[in-house]
Amino acid sequence: MWLNPEEVLLKNALKLWVTERSNDFFLLQRRRGHGESTGRITGLLVGALDTVLDSNARVTPFRILLQVPGSQISWVIASGAAIEEVNKHWDWLVHNLLHSLSVFENKEDVASFVKGKVKGLIAEEVRGRQAAQEEDPEKFREALLKFELHFGLPSSEKLVTYYSCCCWKGRVPRQGFLYLSINHMAFYSFLLGKEVKFVIPWAEVTRLERVSTGLMTEAIRVNTRQRQREFSMFLNLDEAFRVIGQLADIALRRLLDSEGLELDRVLQQPARINKRILEEQALREYVLALFRLPHGERLHEVASCSVWTPHARCHTAGTLYTTDSYLCFSSREEGNCTLLIPLSEVLSIEKAENTSLLPNPVIVSIRTKKAFQLIELHDRDELVESLNSRLRSLQWKQSMFRSKKDGKRSMRSPTPYYTFYYDTGYSDEEDIEEQVLRNTVNSEALMTAFHQNQPGTNGNKSMEQVKERLWEDHFSEFGRGVHMFRTEKIQRLVAMGIPESLRGELWMTLSDASSELESHQGYYTSLVQKSMGHSNLATEEIERDLHRSLPDHPAFQNPTGIAALRRVLTAYAHRNPKIGYCQSMNILASVLLLYAKEEEAFWLLVAVCERMLPDYFNRRVIGAQVDQSVFEELIRERLPELAEHVPDLSSLSSVSLSWFLTLFLSVLPFHSAVCVVDCFFFHGIKAIFQLGLAVLEANAAQLSTSTDDGQALMILTSFLDQVGSEESSRPPSSPPAAEEGSSSNADLPTVGHTNITNLINESYEKFGDLTVRQIERLRCRHRIQVLQAHEDTTKENSLRLVTPDVSIPPENLADVYDLFKTEHFITLYWGDSSSAAAAEAAAWHYSDSGRSYMERQYRLDRPQFKSLYGLLVPWPGGSNQHTDTMANRTFTLLDQDHDNLVTFREFAGWLDTLYCEELNEKIRLLYRLHIPPALTESEDDPALIKSPLLSSNRPLYVNLPSENLATTVVPGVESEVKDYQEQLKQMLQDLAKEKEKDVEKPLPFMTQREFIQFCKTLYSMFHGDPEENDLFQAIATVTSLVLQIGEAGHRGHSSGSEVTGQEEVKGAQPSQMTAEGSGSEASREGDVSSMAEREWTVSYAQILASLLTEQSLVNFFEKPVDLSAKITEAKEKQYHQRAGLLTLQQGTS
């Protein structure tokens, strides 16, 4: 074990210890006399001394010393009772420290560095042992105190774990501690009087990788948009890398717009995340991916055991995983033997008699009168009790469901819902037939009614019969149904292609969609009835793509097939509105309908979209892009020669995107592609990765010589077009342009022809070692890159929208965007974001308000805006109270649509006025901040005066009656919908024109109360300026002048001037959200506003003219302010200022 470095004299050490191994800096020594044959007097004396000493003072027989060349003093840094234990420590020192120590010029620094490293390792070992006992380790509490002390983050920033490691600065390592919290990674080092510390938000991490370069044996490289950091010398680098990747992935999915990448409920509560939770979550995600279980399943028990495998006539060792609804078993070597038992199929779980041959056996009996035997289960009693508890609960739910179902069935009419449709022609009453087909569920697979006519069908039939016999033999040996043993033998059968008569059944079995169907009887029928007749964006896209789905197949040249496809896609869009409908779902659903009954096809689609291809089918196909990024890394790893010749692999991944989205259905001949779908249902996404690599390897030579993306696309397309199968050994109805061989024998392939079975088998042989665990770990890392790439695209689009409207330099505008986004994140990190989140949710709910997605990406509420206001406003604010008041007014002014949120476009426009506009525009902004709606009756409550949600100059948002949506669309309603949409478009265009006109309209007059507030603001702005005295004198002069102008206008204005003034005010009225402090047509009727209009007022033009008379004021407003310096200062202050403010808020709440 590692020891706190203890000083010893080398001279004395040589008398009692024998050096076994040594180098320039370390010695491995053995206690003299230990392990030696008796007879040596020195060894006997030392052995006697050690025996006489009590247990606390005894010395372990092996130790490691740190020695500094030229010094007589050394330090004991490790010891052990066995040579194997000490050798492990020695190897770690040699591999991780020895090469780095040569960097130090001062040998004393070597001792400090190594001692610091060893102390860090000791702390980590102690914490690890205590954490294993589920206690709160004392060392962890110390680390937490240091974390809060060093970095000053709020107490709500939960520390998850920490590691002793080195951070490299060039070729110089800095020994310290890496702290990992829920939102940040932070490093602290204090060595030789020099302190190094920094904080990296997970939201800024763009890439994680393991590297091995230079002096570092292996290190973790963390890339951000600004720089990269490298950390090495971890005690357990694998664990550290996994935890860093998990925390970054979780934070990005929680903070960024991940478009449907839902987190587990535990991870949605950052305060609950700790190292144990992360380990459990990683294991849970692996189990869900390995067995392709529903994402709602919770992992309960994990136990080592052995299962009796009748086909092998022995017990197979592996691991048992139990979830809410499943018993799952996987052999030690992933993929050799897998077993999935739904609890809904289980009759009983019982303990059997314990014997020496069968220790701790458990018998699991299922409905098909079969039983599974598990042995060598630790904690068998607790496991069986827990499983039986869940089994009883599930059986009770099933019995309740059946009783309700039977009750409903007795009340229904005896007319069956399912109807057979085998007609391939069109009837005369086509409209009536179409209406019936829209709402009638097919009870058979479409392939039973619609066959693609192909020559050579006799040979195909004989091949089908051979396959059917092989599968029947397999069922008799391995079982039939979801709970059959899945081994390498079934892999070979699947690679040959599943026979058509069994394809639908086996797809349901291998994907376990059959369990979902069993537990949701009648669900699809009711969903079809609810969804048909609704019209929305998803149904419009579905209608557009219906006739593009396998257009060459006779099943989809007929109303029956089209109607079935419409029902399945519409029902799924209704079930899962987050996904709705995405392109490529139509192709997949078409193939499913050919081989499975309609209801089965629906549940297969559910399995693919929600379990087997998670996050693939959303607006930005993030899941598919993540797998493309993973695919690129696998190409570099598995096909290095191709990667060397094609440095930009993104061109290949752009071609392969359709392979993953459509499971090769869009690129391979039909019968070959269906074989790929067979493999996909057996092996999941792993099969697509393997086949993709095999395709690239087969074309590696040609791809290496290709000159552009188009040529690479042609090479791959022509290769895939020639991939055939036994069923398509003769040309299909629309064959590829290739010569046909004289026979269908696979031994005489056509020139340029590749058999799909051979290609699949080759992919398993060469790339079958790819495991689900590897894929999941790669996905976790590459999801970070994909989400950050989307974030960069969002930023670019947002800046492109705003840049034409402002004069801020592009580099400064990009920095302002980063500040804006960081402010949003800081509240998500530590603030009480309930009000902001509610406002954001309400604003996003009405997403058709005319704003683009980019404009809605990040928005700030009032507290967030006030924080940024204080950091970026160019003028000193005087008292904090007045600065807060001005920030409130500015927010109210910018919040033009009254949703309590400010967009980046509005924020950038305000900042542009302050830093880049002319003097008159700056004064205009100040003027507007001191009249309604910015200035309210009570400054203490900025929200006292609120505009109504609907104003006379805005279009009224009207929802169509829900009854119209629920009924079948008729021509009249359809025209009304179109007219309504046109009306909305026209209203939005009118609004845009009104906004353009607003700039030209004169501003309302300012009252005396408002002018006094204006003067207060000017006085506060000049506080602390070098020309403060001159400015105060100037503003006093201007104030006096404006007061005189107002008095003169109040006492002696003529009726003509009054009318003129009222007309000006009326012209300005439509541009204002409220009528406070401004004239209106009601003033002619003698109401309160008419009285106010006859009081003291001044105009914007009068105030501007008065200010221009004082050169010092002109110089002040025209003086350029360095926005870059202000942004740099804001970046340094933003975290600590907001952290302190939020800590105060939490302390007082």
Coordinates of C-alpha atoms in Angstrom, one line a residue, residues 366-744:
I366 CA -42.7 -20.3 -18.0
R367 CA -46.1 -20.7 -19.7
T368 CA -44.8 -23.0 -22.5
K369 CA -44.2 -25.7 -19.9
K370 CA -40.5 -25.1 -19.9
A371 CA -38.2 -24.3 -17.1
F372 CA -34.8 -22.6 -16.7
Q373 CA -32.3 -23.6 -14.1
L374 CA -30.0 -21.1 -12.5
I375 CA -27.2 -22.1 -10.1
E376 CA -24.4 -20.4 -8.1
L377 CA -26.6 -17.5 -7.1
H378 CA -25.3 -15.4 -4.2
D379 CA -28.0 -13.9 -1.9
R380 CA -30.4 -16.3 -3.5
D381 CA -33.2 -15.8 -0.9
E382 CA -33.3 -12.0 -1.3
L383 CA -33.2 -12.3 -5.1
V384 CA -36.0 -14.8 -5.3
E385 CA -38.1 -12.8 -2.8
S386 CA -37.7 -9.6 -4.8
L387 CA -38.5 -11.4 -8.1
N388 CA -41.6 -13.0 -6.7
S389 CA -42.8 -9.7 -5.4
R390 CA -42.5 -8.1 -8.8
L391 CA -44.1 -11.2 -10.4
R392 CA -47.1 -11.1 -8.1
S393 CA -47.6 -7.4 -8.9
L394 CA -47.4 -8.0 -12.6
Q395 CA -49.8 -10.9 -12.5
W396 CA -52.3 -8.8 -10.5
K397 CA -52.1 -6.0 -13.1
Q398 CA -52.7 -8.6 -15.8
S399 CA -55.7 -10.0 -14.1
M400 CA -57.2 -6.6 -13.6
F401 CA -56.6 -5.7 -17.2
R402 CA -58.3 -8.9 -18.4
S403 CA -61.3 -8.3 -16.2
K404 CA -61.7 -4.8 -17.5
K405 CA -61.2 -6.0 -21.1
D406 CA -63.8 -8.8 -20.7
G407 CA -66.3 -6.2 -19.3
K408 CA -65.8 -3.9 -22.2
R409 CA -66.1 -6.8 -24.7
S410 CA -69.5 -7.9 -23.3
M411 CA -70.8 -4.3 -24.0
R412 CA -69.5 -4.2 -27.5
S413 CA -71.3 -5.3 -30.7
P414 CA -70.3 -8.7 -32.0
T415 CA -69.1 -7.3 -35.3
P416 CA -65.4 -8.1 -35.6
Y417 CA -63.0 -5.2 -36.1
Y418 CA -60.4 -7.1 -38.1
T419 CA -61.2 -7.6 -41.8
F420 CA -59.3 -9.5 -44.5
Y421 CA -58.4 -7.6 -47.7
Y422 CA -56.9 -9.5 -50.5
D423 CA -58.2 -7.6 -53.5
T424 CA -55.4 -6.4 -55.8
G425 CA -57.6 -4.4 -58.2
Y426 CA -59.6 -1.2 -57.8
S427 CA -63.3 -1.3 -57.3
D428 CA -65.7 1.0 -59.0
E429 CA -66.7 2.6 -55.7
E430 CA -63.1 3.7 -55.0
D431 CA -64.0 6.6 -52.7
I432 CA -66.1 4.3 -50.5
E433 CA -63.4 1.6 -50.4
E434 CA -60.7 4.2 -49.5
Q435 CA -62.9 5.4 -46.6
V436 CA -63.3 1.9 -45.3
L437 CA -59.7 1.1 -45.8
R438 CA -58.6 4.1 -43.8
N439 CA -60.2 2.7 -40.7
T440 CA -59.9 -1.1 -41.1
V441 CA -57.0 -2.9 -39.6
N442 CA -55.5 -5.7 -41.7
S443 CA -55.2 -9.0 -39.9
E444 CA -52.5 -10.6 -42.1
A445 CA -49.2 -9.5 -43.5
L446 CA -49.3 -7.9 -46.9
M447 CA -46.9 -10.4 -48.3
T448 CA -49.6 -13.1 -48.0
A449 CA -51.7 -11.2 -50.5
F450 CA -49.2 -9.3 -52.7
H451 CA -46.2 -11.2 -54.2
Q452 CA -43.6 -9.7 -56.3
N453 CA -43.6 -11.8 -59.4
Q454 CA -40.1 -13.1 -60.1
P455 CA -38.8 -15.8 -62.5
G456 CA -37.2 -18.8 -60.9
T457 CA -39.6 -19.1 -58.1
N458 CA -39.4 -22.9 -57.9
G459 CA -35.7 -22.6 -56.8
N460 CA -36.7 -20.0 -54.3
K461 CA -39.4 -22.2 -52.9
S462 CA -37.0 -25.1 -52.4
M463 CA -34.5 -22.8 -50.7
E464 CA -37.3 -21.5 -48.4
Q465 CA -38.3 -25.0 -47.5
V466 CA -34.7 -25.8 -46.6
K467 CA -34.5 -22.7 -44.4
E468 CA -37.8 -23.6 -42.7
R469 CA -36.6 -27.1 -41.8
L470 CA -33.4 -25.6 -40.4
W471 CA -35.4 -23.2 -38.2
E472 CA -37.8 -26.0 -37.0
D473 CA -34.8 -28.0 -36.0
H474 CA -33.4 -25.0 -34.2
F475 CA -36.6 -24.4 -32.4
S476 CA -36.7 -28.0 -31.1
E477 CA -33.2 -27.6 -29.7
F478 CA -33.1 -24.0 -28.5
G479 CA -36.7 -23.2 -27.8
R480 CA -39.2 -21.0 -29.6
G481 CA -40.4 -17.5 -28.6
V482 CA -38.8 -14.6 -26.8
H483 CA -37.2 -16.8 -24.3
M484 CA -35.2 -19.0 -26.7
F485 CA -31.4 -19.3 -26.3
R486 CA -29.7 -16.9 -28.7
T487 CA -26.3 -18.3 -29.7
E488 CA -23.8 -18.2 -32.6
K489 CA -25.9 -20.9 -34.3
I490 CA -28.9 -18.6 -34.6
Q491 CA -26.6 -15.9 -35.9
R492 CA -25.6 -18.2 -38.8
L493 CA -29.3 -18.9 -39.6
V494 CA -30.2 -15.3 -39.5
A495 CA -27.3 -14.4 -41.9
M496 CA -28.8 -16.9 -44.4
G497 CA -32.0 -14.9 -44.4
I498 CA -35.1 -15.8 -42.4
P499 CA -37.7 -17.6 -44.4
E500 CA -40.7 -15.5 -45.4
S501 CA -43.2 -17.7 -43.5
L502 CA -41.3 -17.1 -40.2
R503 CA -39.9 -13.6 -40.8
G504 CA -42.8 -11.7 -39.1
E505 CA -42.8 -14.1 -36.1
L506 CA -39.0 -14.0 -35.6
W507 CA -38.9 -10.2 -35.9
M508 CA -41.5 -10.0 -33.2
T509 CA -39.5 -12.5 -31.1
L510 CA -36.0 -11.1 -31.6
S511 CA -37.1 -7.5 -30.9
D512 CA -39.5 -8.6 -28.1
A513 CA -42.2 -6.5 -29.7
S514 CA -44.4 -9.5 -28.9
S515 CA -44.4 -8.7 -25.2
E516 CA -45.5 -5.1 -25.9
L517 CA -48.3 -6.4 -28.0
E518 CA -49.3 -8.9 -25.4
S519 CA -49.5 -6.3 -22.6
H520 CA -51.3 -3.7 -24.7
Q521 CA -54.2 -5.6 -26.2
G522 CA -56.5 -3.2 -28.1
Y523 CA -54.1 -0.3 -27.8
Y524 CA -53.4 0.0 -31.5
T525 CA -57.1 -0.3 -32.5
S526 CA -58.0 2.6 -30.2
L527 CA -55.1 4.6 -31.4
V528 CA -56.1 4.2 -35.0
Q529 CA -59.6 5.4 -34.1
K530 CA -58.3 8.4 -32.2
S531 CA -55.7 9.4 -34.8
M532 CA -57.6 9.0 -38.1
G533 CA -59.2 12.3 -39.2
H534 CA -56.7 14.5 -37.4
S535 CA -54.8 16.9 -39.6
N536 CA -51.4 18.3 -38.6
L537 CA -47.9 18.7 -40.0
A538 CA -47.1 15.0 -39.4
T539 CA -50.1 13.8 -41.2
E540 CA -49.4 16.1 -44.2
E541 CA -45.8 14.7 -44.4
I542 CA -47.1 11.2 -44.2
E543 CA -49.6 11.7 -47.0
R544 CA -46.8 13.2 -49.1
D545 CA -44.6 10.1 -48.6
L546 CA -47.1 7.3 -48.8
H547 CA -46.7 6.6 -52.5
R548 CA -42.9 6.9 -52.3
S549 CA -42.6 3.9 -50.0
L550 CA -41.5 0.9 -52.0
P551 CA -43.3 2.1 -55.1
D552 CA -42.2 -0.9 -57.2
H553 CA -43.9 -3.4 -54.8
P554 CA -47.4 -4.4 -55.7
A555 CA -48.5 -4.1 -52.1
F556 CA -48.1 -0.4 -52.3
Q557 CA -49.6 0.0 -55.7
N558 CA -52.9 -0.8 -54.1
P559 CA -55.2 1.1 -51.7
T560 CA -55.0 -1.7 -49.2
G561 CA -51.3 -1.4 -48.6
I562 CA -51.3 2.4 -48.7
A563 CA -54.2 2.5 -46.2
A564 CA -52.3 0.1 -43.8
L565 CA -49.1 2.2 -44.1
R566 CA -51.1 5.4 -43.4
R567 CA -52.7 3.9 -40.3
V568 CA -49.4 2.6 -38.8
L569 CA -47.6 5.9 -39.4
T570 CA -50.4 8.1 -38.2
A571 CA -51.0 6.0 -35.1
Y572 CA -47.3 6.2 -34.2
A573 CA -47.3 10.0 -34.8
H574 CA -50.3 10.2 -32.4
R575 CA -48.6 7.9 -29.9
N576 CA -45.3 9.8 -29.9
P577 CA -45.7 13.4 -30.9
K578 CA -42.1 14.2 -29.9
I579 CA -41.1 12.2 -32.9
G580 CA -44.2 12.5 -34.9
Y581 CA -43.1 11.5 -38.4
C582 CA -39.7 11.6 -39.9
Q583 CA -38.5 10.6 -43.4
S584 CA -37.3 7.1 -43.7
M585 CA -39.9 5.8 -41.2
N586 CA -42.2 5.2 -44.2
I587 CA -39.7 2.9 -45.9
L588 CA -39.1 1.0 -42.7
A589 CA -42.9 0.7 -41.9
S590 CA -43.5 -0.6 -45.5
V591 CA -41.2 -3.5 -45.1
L592 CA -42.6 -4.3 -41.6
L593 CA -46.1 -4.4 -43.1
L594 CA -45.0 -6.9 -45.8
Y595 CA -44.0 -9.5 -43.3
A596 CA -46.0 -8.8 -40.1
K597 CA -49.6 -8.2 -39.3
E598 CA -50.6 -4.6 -39.1
E599 CA -50.7 -4.4 -35.4
E600 CA -47.5 -6.3 -35.1
A601 CA -45.9 -3.9 -37.6
F602 CA -46.9 -1.0 -35.4
W603 CA -45.2 -2.5 -32.4
L604 CA -42.1 -3.4 -34.4
L605 CA -42.0 0.3 -35.5
V606 CA -42.3 1.3 -31.8
A607 CA -39.4 -1.1 -30.9
V608 CA -37.2 0.3 -33.7
C609 CA -37.9 4.0 -33.0
E610 CA -37.9 3.9 -29.2
R611 CA -35.5 1.1 -28.3
M612 CA -33.3 -0.1 -31.1
L613 CA -32.5 3.2 -32.8
P614 CA -32.8 5.7 -29.9
D615 CA -32.9 9.4 -30.9
Y616 CA -32.7 8.6 -34.6
F617 CA -36.1 9.9 -35.6
N618 CA -36.3 13.5 -34.5
R619 CA -36.0 16.9 -36.2
R620 CA -32.2 16.8 -36.3
V621 CA -31.6 13.0 -36.3
I622 CA -29.1 13.4 -33.5
G623 CA -28.9 9.7 -32.8
A624 CA -28.0 8.9 -36.4
Q625 CA -25.4 11.7 -36.4
V626 CA -23.9 10.3 -33.2
D627 CA -23.6 6.9 -34.8
Q628 CA -22.0 8.4 -37.9
S629 CA -19.4 10.0 -35.7
V630 CA -18.8 6.6 -34.0
F631 CA -18.6 5.0 -37.4
E632 CA -15.9 7.4 -38.4
E633 CA -13.8 6.4 -35.4
L634 CA -14.4 2.7 -36.1
I635 CA -13.1 3.3 -39.7
R636 CA -9.9 4.9 -38.3
E637 CA -9.5 2.0 -35.8
R638 CA -10.5 -1.0 -38.0
L639 CA -9.6 0.3 -41.5
P640 CA -6.4 2.4 -40.9
E641 CA -5.2 2.2 -44.5
L642 CA -8.5 3.5 -45.8
A643 CA -8.5 6.3 -43.2
E644 CA -4.9 7.2 -44.2
H645 CA -5.8 7.6 -47.9
V646 CA -9.2 9.3 -47.1
P647 CA -8.3 11.8 -44.4
D648 CA -11.7 13.5 -44.4
L649 CA -14.0 10.6 -43.4
S650 CA -17.0 12.9 -43.2
S651 CA -17.6 12.3 -46.9
L652 CA -17.9 8.6 -46.3
S653 CA -20.1 9.1 -43.2
S654 CA -22.5 11.3 -45.2
V655 CA -22.9 8.5 -47.7
S656 CA -23.4 6.0 -44.9
L657 CA -26.1 8.1 -43.1
S658 CA -28.8 6.5 -45.2
W659 CA -27.5 3.0 -44.4
F660 CA -28.2 3.6 -40.7
L661 CA -31.5 5.6 -41.2
T662 CA -33.1 3.0 -43.5
L663 CA -31.1 -0.1 -42.4
F664 CA -29.7 -0.4 -46.0
L665 CA -33.3 -0.7 -47.4
S666 CA -32.8 2.4 -49.6
V667 CA -29.4 1.2 -51.1
L668 CA -29.6 -2.5 -51.4
P669 CA -31.8 -4.7 -53.7
F670 CA -35.0 -5.5 -51.8
H671 CA -34.3 -9.2 -50.9
S672 CA -30.8 -8.4 -49.8
A673 CA -31.9 -5.5 -47.7
V674 CA -34.5 -7.6 -45.9
C675 CA -31.7 -10.0 -44.9
V676 CA -29.9 -7.0 -43.3
V677 CA -33.1 -6.2 -41.4
D678 CA -33.1 -9.8 -40.1
C679 CA -29.6 -9.3 -38.7
F680 CA -30.6 -5.9 -37.3
F681 CA -33.5 -7.4 -35.3
F682 CA -31.1 -10.1 -34.0
H683 CA -28.0 -8.0 -33.2
G684 CA -29.3 -4.4 -33.1
I685 CA -27.2 -1.5 -34.4
K686 CA -24.1 -3.6 -34.0
A687 CA -25.1 -5.5 -37.2
I688 CA -25.3 -2.2 -39.2
F689 CA -21.9 -1.1 -37.9
Q690 CA -20.3 -4.4 -38.9
L691 CA -21.9 -4.5 -42.3
G692 CA -20.9 -0.9 -43.0
L693 CA -17.3 -1.7 -42.2
A694 CA -17.4 -4.8 -44.4
V695 CA -18.8 -2.8 -47.4
L696 CA -16.0 -0.2 -47.0
E697 CA -13.3 -2.8 -46.7
A698 CA -14.6 -4.5 -49.9
N699 CA -14.2 -1.2 -51.7
A700 CA -11.2 0.1 -49.8
A701 CA -8.8 -0.1 -52.8
Q702 CA -11.1 1.9 -55.1
L703 CA -12.1 4.4 -52.4
S704 CA -8.4 5.1 -51.7
T705 CA -7.9 6.2 -55.3
S706 CA -11.1 8.2 -55.6
T707 CA -10.6 11.9 -56.1
D708 CA -13.9 13.4 -54.8
D709 CA -17.1 12.7 -52.9
G710 CA -19.1 12.0 -56.0
Q711 CA -16.7 9.3 -57.2
A712 CA -16.8 7.6 -53.8
L713 CA -20.6 7.7 -53.9
M714 CA -20.6 6.1 -57.3
I715 CA -18.2 3.3 -56.2
L716 CA -20.3 2.4 -53.2
T717 CA -23.6 2.7 -55.0
S718 CA -22.5 0.4 -57.9
F719 CA -21.2 -2.2 -55.3
L720 CA -24.4 -2.2 -53.3
D721 CA -26.5 -2.5 -56.4
Q722 CA -24.8 -5.8 -57.2
V723 CA -25.3 -7.4 -53.8
G724 CA -27.8 -10.2 -54.3
S725 CA -29.3 -13.1 -52.3
E726 CA -30.4 -16.6 -53.0
E727 CA -34.0 -15.3 -53.4
S728 CA -32.8 -12.7 -55.9
S729 CA -30.2 -14.8 -57.7
R730 CA -32.3 -14.2 -60.8
P731 CA -33.1 -10.5 -61.6
P732 CA -36.0 -9.0 -59.7
S733 CA -38.7 -6.9 -61.4
S734 CA -36.4 -3.9 -61.5
P735 CA -33.0 -5.5 -61.6
P736 CA -29.6 -3.8 -61.5
A737 CA -27.7 -3.6 -64.8
A738 CA -25.6 -6.7 -64.4
E739 CA -25.1 -9.9 -66.4
E740 CA -26.9 -12.9 -65.2
G741 CA -25.1 -16.2 -64.6
S742 CA -26.2 -19.5 -66.2
S743 CA -27.4 -21.0 -63.0
S744 CA -28.4 -19.9 -59.5

